[in-house]
Amino acid sequence: MPVILITGAARRVGATIAMMLHASGARVALHARQSVLDAEALAVQLNAQRPGSAMVVSADLLDTPAIAPMVESVARHFGRLDALVCNASSFFPTPLGQITEVDWHDLVGSNFKAPLFLAQAAAPYLRDAAGSIVNITDIHAERPLAGYPLYAAAKGALLTLTRALAIELAPAVRVNAVAPGPILWPEDGQFPDAERQAIVQHTLLKRAGSPADIARTVRFLIHDAPYITGQVINVDGGRSAHLAT
């Protein structure tokens, strides 16, 4: 059974990705930083379905020296590593004129730097397994969202990194990305109801997506796309098809 490490897997989209990959037969390593109890509860649930199929790893991905040991612990526990899903992400506005170095380290660290060092640490295991990486980017990596310049730039860097890693790790390892549109809203109230409705109405399908839409696409790229690498799939209800800014 393949082994897949998913970052930010305790809740929301990450947990849905983990559950869907587990249901497809994978063994999963659930990374969490603050939501370790949620990750442990999910692991208990998955191990009840298939004993020994899930583990929890905890690390602050902004602490670069902690990344390689975490990846190594997964490979050591399961004896291999077949895929990496970089889902963990920070998201908050940074209006120009108010951006701080703390913002820089958080947004660039979680959305770009951590996926780079995760890929570097995982690469030897993924080469051995002829595995793959899936990065979770954002449709605003290519079409920035007003008020979020640093987040958009960090996700844009991750998009470029996806293509660069596809070149660096070919032919043994495939590297792709999934770019969500309106799936789950932030829990801190960043988008008022009227703004949410306007965003949804701007999609061609006139509805928000679900975490399962992202998880299905990740599963496809890992399990059913052996001739796809260096690509980004927008899962956004068509919002990016006519998004000017």
Coordinates of N, CA, C and O in Angstrom, one line a residue, residues 103-245:
D103 N 4.8 39.0 8.7 CA 3.9 38.5 7.6 C 4.6 37.8 6.5 O 4.2 36.7 6.0
W104 N 5.8 38.3 6.1 CA 6.6 37.7 5.1 C 7.0 36.3 5.5 O 6.9 35.3 4.8
H105 N 7.5 36.1 6.7 CA 8.0 34.8 7.2 C 6.8 33.8 7.3 O 7.0 32.6 7.0
D106 N 5.7 34.3 7.7 CA 4.5 33.4 7.8 C 4.0 33.0 6.4 O 3.9 31.8 6.1
L107 N 3.7 33.9 5.6 CA 3.1 33.6 4.3 C 4.0 33.0 3.3 O 3.7 32.0 2.7
V108 N 5.2 33.5 3.2 CA 6.2 32.9 2.3 C 6.7 31.6 2.9 O 6.9 30.6 2.2
G109 N 6.9 31.6 4.2 CA 7.3 30.3 4.8 C 6.4 29.2 4.7 O 6.8 28.1 4.3
S110 N 5.1 29.4 4.9 CA 4.2 28.3 4.8 C 3.8 27.9 3.4 O 3.6 26.7 3.1
N111 N 3.7 28.9 2.5 CA 3.2 28.7 1.2 C 4.3 28.4 0.1 O 4.0 27.9 -1.0
F112 N 5.5 28.7 0.4 CA 6.6 28.5 -0.6 C 7.8 27.8 0.0 O 8.2 26.7 -0.5
K113 N 8.4 28.4 1.1 CA 9.6 27.8 1.6 C 9.4 26.4 2.2 O 10.2 25.5 1.9
A114 N 8.4 26.2 2.9 CA 8.1 24.8 3.5 C 7.9 23.8 2.4 O 8.6 22.7 2.5
P115 N 7.1 24.0 1.4 CA 7.0 23.0 0.3 C 8.3 22.7 -0.4 O 8.5 21.6 -0.8
L116 N 9.2 23.7 -0.5 CA 10.5 23.5 -1.2 C 11.3 22.5 -0.3 O 11.8 21.5 -0.8
F117 N 11.4 22.8 1.0 CA 12.2 21.9 1.8 C 11.5 20.6 2.1 O 12.2 19.6 2.3
L118 N 10.2 20.5 2.1 CA 9.6 19.2 2.2 C 9.9 18.4 0.9 O 10.2 17.2 1.1
A119 N 9.8 19.0 -0.2 CA 10.1 18.3 -1.5 C 11.6 17.8 -1.5 O 11.9 16.7 -1.9
Q120 N 12.5 18.6 -1.0 CA 13.9 18.3 -1.0 C 14.1 17.1 0.0 O 14.9 16.2 -0.4
A121 N 13.5 17.1 1.1 CA 13.6 16.0 2.1 C 13.0 14.7 1.6 O 13.5 13.6 1.8
A122 N 11.9 14.9 0.9 CA 11.1 13.7 0.4 C 11.7 13.1 -0.9 O 11.5 11.9 -1.2
A123 N 12.4 13.9 -1.6 CA 12.9 13.5 -3.0 C 13.6 12.1 -3.0 O 13.2 11.3 -3.9
P124 N 14.5 11.8 -2.1 CA 15.1 10.4 -2.2 C 14.2 9.3 -2.1 O 14.3 8.3 -2.8
Y125 N 13.2 9.4 -1.2 CA 12.2 8.4 -1.0 C 11.2 8.3 -2.2 O 10.9 7.2 -2.7
L126 N 10.8 9.5 -2.7 CA 9.9 9.5 -3.9 C 10.6 9.0 -5.1 O 9.9 8.3 -5.9
R127 N 11.9 9.2 -5.3 CA 12.6 8.6 -6.4 C 12.6 7.1 -6.4 O 12.3 6.4 -7.4
D128 N 12.8 6.6 -5.2 CA 12.8 5.1 -5.0 C 11.5 4.5 -5.3 O 11.4 3.4 -5.8
A129 N 10.4 5.3 -5.0 CA 9.0 4.8 -5.2 C 8.4 5.2 -6.5 O 7.3 4.8 -6.8
A130 N 9.2 5.9 -7.4 CA 8.6 6.5 -8.6 C 7.3 7.2 -8.2 O 6.2 7.0 -8.8
G131 N 7.4 8.1 -7.2 CA 6.2 8.7 -6.6 C 5.8 10.0 -7.2 O 6.2 10.4 -8.3
S132 N 5.1 10.8 -6.4 CA 4.7 12.1 -6.9 C 4.5 13.1 -5.7 O 4.4 12.8 -4.6
I133 N 4.4 14.4 -6.1 CA 4.1 15.5 -5.2 C 2.9 16.2 -5.8 O 2.8 16.5 -7.0
V134 N 2.0 16.6 -4.9 CA 0.9 17.5 -5.3 C 0.9 18.7 -4.3 O 0.8 18.6 -3.1
N135 N 1.1 19.9 -4.9 CA 1.1 21.1 -4.1 C -0.3 21.8 -4.2 O -0.9 21.7 -5.3
I136 N -0.8 22.3 -3.2 CA -2.1 23.0 -3.2 C -1.8 24.5 -3.3 O -1.2 25.1 -2.4
T137 N -2.0 25.1 -4.5 CA -1.7 26.5 -4.8 C -3.0 27.3 -4.6 O -3.7 27.2 -3.6
D138 N -3.4 28.1 -5.6 CA -4.6 28.9 -5.5 C -4.8 29.6 -6.8 O -3.8 29.9 -7.5
I139 N -6.0 29.8 -7.2 CA -6.2 30.5 -8.5 C -5.6 31.9 -8.5 O -5.3 32.4 -9.5
H140 N -5.5 32.5 -7.3 CA -4.9 33.8 -7.2 C -3.4 33.8 -7.3 O -2.8 34.9 -7.2
A141 N -2.8 32.7 -7.4 CA -1.4 32.6 -7.8 C -1.1 33.3 -9.1 O 0.0 33.8 -9.3
E142 N -2.1 33.2 -10.0 CA -1.9 33.7 -11.3 C -2.7 35.0 -11.5 O -2.4 35.9 -12.4
R143 N -3.8 35.2 -10.7 CA -4.6 36.4 -10.8 C -4.8 36.9 -9.4 O -5.7 36.5 -8.7
P144 N -3.9 37.8 -9.0 CA -3.8 38.2 -7.5 C -5.1 38.8 -7.1 O -5.9 39.5 -7.8
L145 N -5.4 38.6 -5.8 CA -6.6 39.1 -5.1 C -6.2 40.4 -4.4 O -5.2 40.5 -3.7
A146 N -7.0 41.4 -4.7 CA -6.7 42.7 -4.1 C -6.6 42.6 -2.6 O -7.5 42.0 -1.9
G147 N -5.6 43.2 -2.0 CA -5.4 43.2 -0.5 C -4.6 42.1 0.0 O -4.3 42.0 1.2
Y148 N -4.3 41.1 -0.9 CA -3.5 40.0 -0.5 C -2.2 39.8 -1.4 O -1.9 38.7 -1.9
P149 N -1.4 40.9 -1.6 CA -0.3 40.8 -2.5 C 0.7 39.8 -2.1 O 1.3 39.1 -2.9
L150 N 1.0 39.7 -0.8 CA 2.1 38.8 -0.3 C 1.6 37.3 -0.4 O 2.4 36.4 -0.9
Y151 N 0.4 37.0 -0.1 CA -0.1 35.7 -0.2 C -0.1 35.3 -1.7 O 0.3 34.2 -2.0
A152 N -0.6 36.1 -2.5 CA -0.7 35.8 -4.0 C 0.7 35.6 -4.5 O 1.0 34.6 -5.3
A153 N 1.7 36.4 -4.1 CA 3.1 36.2 -4.6 C 3.7 34.9 -4.1 O 4.4 34.2 -4.8
A154 N 3.4 34.5 -2.8 CA 3.9 33.3 -2.3 C 3.3 32.1 -3.0 O 4.0 31.1 -3.3
K155 N 2.0 32.1 -3.3 CA 1.4 31.0 -4.0 C 1.9 31.0 -5.5 O 2.0 30.0 -6.1
G156 N 2.1 32.2 -6.0 CA 2.7 32.2 -7.3 C 4.1 31.6 -7.4 O 4.4 30.9 -8.3
A157 N 4.9 31.8 -6.3 CA 6.2 31.1 -6.2 C 6.0 29.6 -6.1 O 6.8 28.9 -6.7
L158 N 5.0 29.2 -5.4 CA 4.7 27.7 -5.3 C 4.3 27.1 -6.6 O 4.7 26.0 -7.0
L159 N 3.5 27.9 -7.4 CA 3.2 27.4 -8.7 C 4.4 27.3 -9.6 O 4.6 26.2 -10.3
T160 N 5.3 28.3 -9.6 CA 6.6 28.1 -10.3 C 7.4 27.0 -9.8 O 8.0 26.3 -10.6
L161 N 7.5 26.9 -8.5 CA 8.2 25.8 -7.9 C 7.7 24.4 -8.4 O 8.5 23.5 -8.6
T162 N 6.4 24.3 -8.5 CA 5.8 23.0 -9.0 C 6.4 22.6 -10.3 O 6.8 21.5 -10.5
R163 N 6.4 23.6 -11.2 CA 6.9 23.3 -12.6 C 8.4 23.1 -12.5 O 9.0 22.2 -13.2
A164 N 9.1 23.8 -11.7 CA 10.6 23.7 -11.6 C 10.9 22.3 -11.0 O 11.9 21.6 -11.5
L165 N 10.2 21.9 -10.0 CA 10.4 20.5 -9.4 C 10.1 19.4 -10.3 O 10.7 18.4 -10.3
A166 N 9.1 19.6 -11.2 CA 8.8 18.6 -12.2 C 10.0 18.4 -13.1 O 10.2 17.2 -13.5
I167 N 10.7 19.5 -13.4 CA 11.9 19.3 -14.2 C 13.0 18.7 -13.4 O 13.7 17.7 -13.9
E168 N 13.2 19.2 -12.2 CA 14.3 18.7 -11.4 C 14.2 17.2 -11.0 O 15.2 16.5 -11.0
L169 N 13.0 16.7 -10.8 CA 12.7 15.4 -10.3 C 12.4 14.4 -11.4 O 12.2 13.2 -11.1
A170 N 12.2 14.9 -12.6 CA 11.9 14.0 -13.8 C 13.1 13.1 -14.0 O 14.3 13.5 -13.8
P171 N 12.9 11.9 -14.6 CA 11.6 11.3 -14.9 C 11.0 10.4 -13.8 O 9.9 9.9 -14.0
A172 N 11.7 10.3 -12.7 CA 11.2 9.4 -11.6 C 10.0 9.9 -10.9 O 9.1 9.1 -10.5
V173 N 9.9 11.2 -10.6 CA 8.9 11.7 -9.7 C 8.0 12.8 -10.5 O 8.6 13.7 -11.2
R174 N 6.7 12.6 -10.4 CA 5.8 13.6 -11.0 C 5.5 14.7 -10.0 O 5.3 14.4 -8.8
V175 N 5.4 15.9 -10.5 CA 5.0 17.0 -9.6 C 3.9 17.9 -10.2 O 4.1 18.4 -11.3
N176 N 2.8 18.0 -9.5 CA 1.7 18.8 -10.0 C 1.1 19.6 -8.9 O 1.5 19.5 -7.8
A177 N 0.1 20.4 -9.3 CA -0.6 21.3 -8.3 C -2.1 21.3 -8.5 O -2.6 21.1 -9.7
V178 N -2.8 21.6 -7.5 CA -4.3 21.8 -7.5 C -4.5 23.2 -7.0 O -4.0 23.6 -5.9
A179 N -5.2 24.0 -7.8 CA -5.5 25.4 -7.4 C -7.0 25.6 -7.1 O -7.8 25.6 -8.0
P180 N -7.3 25.7 -5.8 CA -8.7 25.8 -5.5 C -9.2 27.3 -5.7 O -8.5 28.2 -5.7
G181 N -10.5 27.3 -6.0 CA -11.2 28.6 -6.0 C -12.0 28.6 -4.7 O -11.5 28.3 -3.6
P182 N -13.3 29.1 -4.7 CA -14.1 29.2 -3.5 C -14.5 27.8 -3.0 O -15.4 27.2 -3.5
I183 N -13.8 27.3 -2.0 CA -14.1 26.0 -1.4 C -14.6 26.1 0.0 O -15.8 25.9 0.3
L184 N -13.7 26.5 0.9 CA -14.1 26.8 2.3 C -13.7 28.2 2.6 O -12.5 28.6 2.4
W185 N -14.5 28.9 3.3 CA -14.2 30.3 3.6 C -13.3 30.3 4.9 O -13.4 29.4 5.7
P186 N -12.4 31.3 5.1 CA -11.6 31.4 6.3 C -12.5 31.4 7.5 O -13.6 32.0 7.4
E187 N -12.1 30.9 8.6 CA -12.9 30.9 9.8 C -12.8 32.2 10.6 O -13.5 32.3 11.6
D188 N -12.0 33.1 10.2 CA -11.8 34.3 11.0 C -12.6 35.5 10.4 O -12.4 36.6 10.8
G189 N -13.6 35.2 9.5 CA -14.4 36.2 9.0 C -13.8 37.2 8.0 O -14.3 38.4 7.9
Q190 N -12.8 36.8 7.3 CA -12.1 37.7 6.4 C -13.1 38.2 5.3 O -12.9 39.3 4.8
F191 N -14.0 37.4 4.9 CA -14.9 37.7 3.8 C -16.4 37.8 4.3 O -17.0 36.8 4.7
P192 N -16.9 39.0 4.3 CA -18.3 39.2 4.7 C -19.2 38.4 3.8 O -18.9 38.1 2.6
D193 N -20.5 38.2 4.2 CA -21.4 37.4 3.4 C -21.6 38.0 2.0 O -21.7 37.2 1.0
A194 N -21.7 39.3 1.9 CA -22.0 39.9 0.6 C -20.8 39.6 -0.4 O -21.0 39.3 -1.5
E195 N -19.6 39.7 0.2 CA -18.4 39.4 -0.6 C -18.4 38.0 -1.0 O -18.0 37.6 -2.2
R196 N -18.7 37.1 -0.1 CA -18.8 35.7 -0.4 C -19.8 35.4 -1.6 O -19.5 34.6 -2.5
Q197 N -20.9 36.0 -1.5 CA -21.9 35.8 -2.5 C -21.5 36.3 -3.9 O -21.7 35.7 -4.9
A198 N -20.8 37.4 -3.8 CA -20.3 38.0 -5.1 C -19.2 37.1 -5.7 O -19.2 36.9 -7.0
I199 N -18.4 36.5 -4.9 CA -17.3 35.6 -5.4 C -18.0 34.3 -6.0 O -17.7 33.9 -7.1
V200 N -19.0 33.8 -5.3 CA -19.7 32.6 -5.8 C -20.4 32.9 -7.1 O -20.4 32.1 -8.1
Q201 N -21.0 34.0 -7.2 CA -21.8 34.4 -8.4 C -20.8 34.6 -9.6 O -21.2 34.5 -10.7
H202 N -19.6 34.9 -9.3 CA -18.6 35.1 -10.4 C -18.1 33.7 -10.9 O -17.4 33.7 -11.9
T203 N -18.4 32.6 -10.3 CA -18.0 31.3 -10.8 C -19.0 31.0 -12.0 O -20.2 31.5 -11.9
L204 N -18.6 30.2 -12.9 CA -19.5 29.8 -14.0 C -20.6 28.9 -13.5 O -21.7 28.8 -14.0
L205 N -20.3 28.1 -12.5 CA -21.2 27.1 -12.0 C -22.1 27.7 -10.9 O -23.1 27.0 -10.4
K206 N -21.9 29.0 -10.5 CA -22.8 29.7 -9.5 C -22.9 29.0 -8.2 O -24.0 29.0 -7.6
R207 N -21.9 28.3 -7.8 CA -21.9 27.7 -6.4 C -20.5 27.5 -5.9 O -19.5 27.5 -6.7
A208 N -20.4 27.4 -4.6 CA -19.1 27.1 -4.0 C -18.8 25.6 -4.2 O -19.7 24.8 -4.3
G209 N -17.5 25.3 -4.2 CA -17.1 23.9 -4.2 C -17.0 23.3 -2.8 O -17.3 24.0 -1.8
S210 N -16.5 22.1 -2.8 CA -16.4 21.4 -1.5 C -15.0 20.8 -1.3 O -14.3 20.7 -2.3
P211 N -14.6 20.6 -0.1 CA -13.3 19.9 0.1 C -13.1 18.6 -0.7 O -12.0 18.3 -1.2
A212 N -14.2 17.9 -0.9 CA -14.1 16.7 -1.7 C -13.7 16.9 -3.2 O -13.1 16.1 -3.8
D213 N -14.1 18.1 -3.7 CA -13.7 18.5 -5.1 C -12.2 18.5 -5.2 O -11.6 18.1 -6.1
I214 N -11.5 19.1 -4.1 CA -10.1 19.2 -4.1 C -9.5 17.8 -3.9 O -8.5 17.4 -4.6
A215 N -10.0 17.1 -2.9 CA -9.5 15.7 -2.6 C -9.6 14.8 -3.8 O -8.6 14.0 -4.0
R216 N -10.7 14.8 -4.5 CA -10.8 14.0 -5.7 C -9.7 14.3 -6.8 O -9.1 13.4 -7.4
T217 N -9.4 15.6 -6.9 CA -8.4 16.0 -7.9 C -7.0 15.5 -7.4 O -6.2 15.1 -8.2
V218 N -6.7 15.7 -6.1 CA -5.4 15.2 -5.6 C -5.3 13.7 -5.8 O -4.3 13.2 -6.2
R219 N -6.4 13.0 -5.5 CA -6.3 11.5 -5.7 C -6.1 11.2 -7.1 O -5.3 10.2 -7.4
F220 N -6.7 11.9 -8.0 CA -6.5 11.6 -9.5 C -5.0 11.8 -9.8 O -4.4 11.0 -10.5
L221 N -4.4 12.9 -9.4 CA -3.1 13.2 -9.8 C -2.1 12.2 -9.2 O -1.1 11.9 -9.8
I222 N -2.4 11.7 -8.0 CA -1.5 10.7 -7.4 C -1.7 9.3 -8.0 O -0.7 8.6 -8.3
H223 N -2.9 8.9 -8.2 CA -3.2 7.5 -8.5 C -3.5 7.2 -10.0 O -3.2 6.1 -10.5
D224 N -4.0 8.2 -10.7 CA -4.6 8.0 -12.0 C -4.0 8.9 -13.1 O -4.7 9.0 -14.2
A225 N -2.9 9.5 -12.9 CA -2.3 10.4 -13.9 C -0.9 10.2 -14.2 O 0.0 11.1 -14.0
P226 N -0.5 9.0 -14.6 CA 0.9 8.6 -14.8 C 1.7 9.4 -15.8 O 2.9 9.4 -15.8
Y227 N 0.9 10.1 -16.7 CA 1.6 10.8 -17.8 C 1.3 12.4 -17.6 O 1.5 13.1 -18.6
I228 N 1.0 12.8 -16.4 CA 0.8 14.2 -16.1 C 1.9 14.7 -15.1 O 2.0 14.1 -14.0
T229 N 2.6 15.7 -15.5 CA 3.6 16.3 -14.6 C 3.8 17.8 -15.0 O 3.6 18.1 -16.1
G230 N 4.1 18.6 -14.0 CA 4.4 20.0 -14.2 C 3.1 20.8 -14.5 O 3.2 21.9 -15.1
Q231 N 1.9 20.3 -14.1 CA 0.7 20.9 -14.4 C 0.0 21.4 -13.2 O 0.2 21.0 -12.1
V232 N -0.9 22.4 -13.4 CA -1.8 23.0 -12.4 C -3.2 22.8 -12.8 O -3.6 23.3 -13.9
I233 N -4.0 22.2 -12.0 CA -5.5 22.0 -12.3 C -6.3 23.0 -11.4 O -6.2 22.9 -10.2
N234 N -7.0 23.9 -12.0 CA -7.8 24.8 -11.3 C -9.2 24.2 -11.0 O -9.9 23.7 -11.9
V235 N -9.5 24.1 -9.7 CA -10.8 23.5 -9.3 C -11.5 24.7 -8.6 O -11.5 24.9 -7.4
D236 N -12.3 25.4 -9.5 CA -12.8 26.7 -9.0 C -14.2 27.0 -9.6 O -14.6 28.2 -9.6
G237 N -14.9 26.0 -10.1 CA -16.2 26.3 -10.7 C -16.2 27.2 -11.9 O -17.2 27.8 -12.3
G238 N -15.0 27.4 -12.5 CA -14.9 28.2 -13.7 C -14.6 29.7 -13.3 O -14.5 30.5 -14.2
R239 N -14.3 30.0 -12.1 CA -14.1 31.4 -11.7 C -12.9 32.0 -12.4 O -12.9 33.1 -12.9
S240 N -11.8 31.2 -12.5 CA -10.6 31.7 -13.2 C -10.7 31.9 -14.7 O -9.9 32.6 -15.3
A241 N -11.7 31.3 -15.3 CA -11.9 31.4 -16.7 C -12.2 32.8 -17.2 O -11.9 33.2 -18.3
H242 N -12.8 33.6 -16.3 CA -13.1 35.0 -16.7 C -12.7 36.0 -15.5 O -13.4 37.0 -15.4
L243 N -11.7 35.6 -14.8 CA -11.3 36.5 -13.7 C -10.2 37.4 -14.1 O -9.1 37.0 -14.5
A244 N -10.5 38.7 -14.1 CA -9.5 39.7 -14.6 C -8.5 40.1 -13.6 O -7.3 40.3 -13.9
T245 N -8.9 40.2 -12.3 CA -8.0 40.5 -11.3 C -8.2 39.7 -10.1 O -9.2 39.0 -10.0

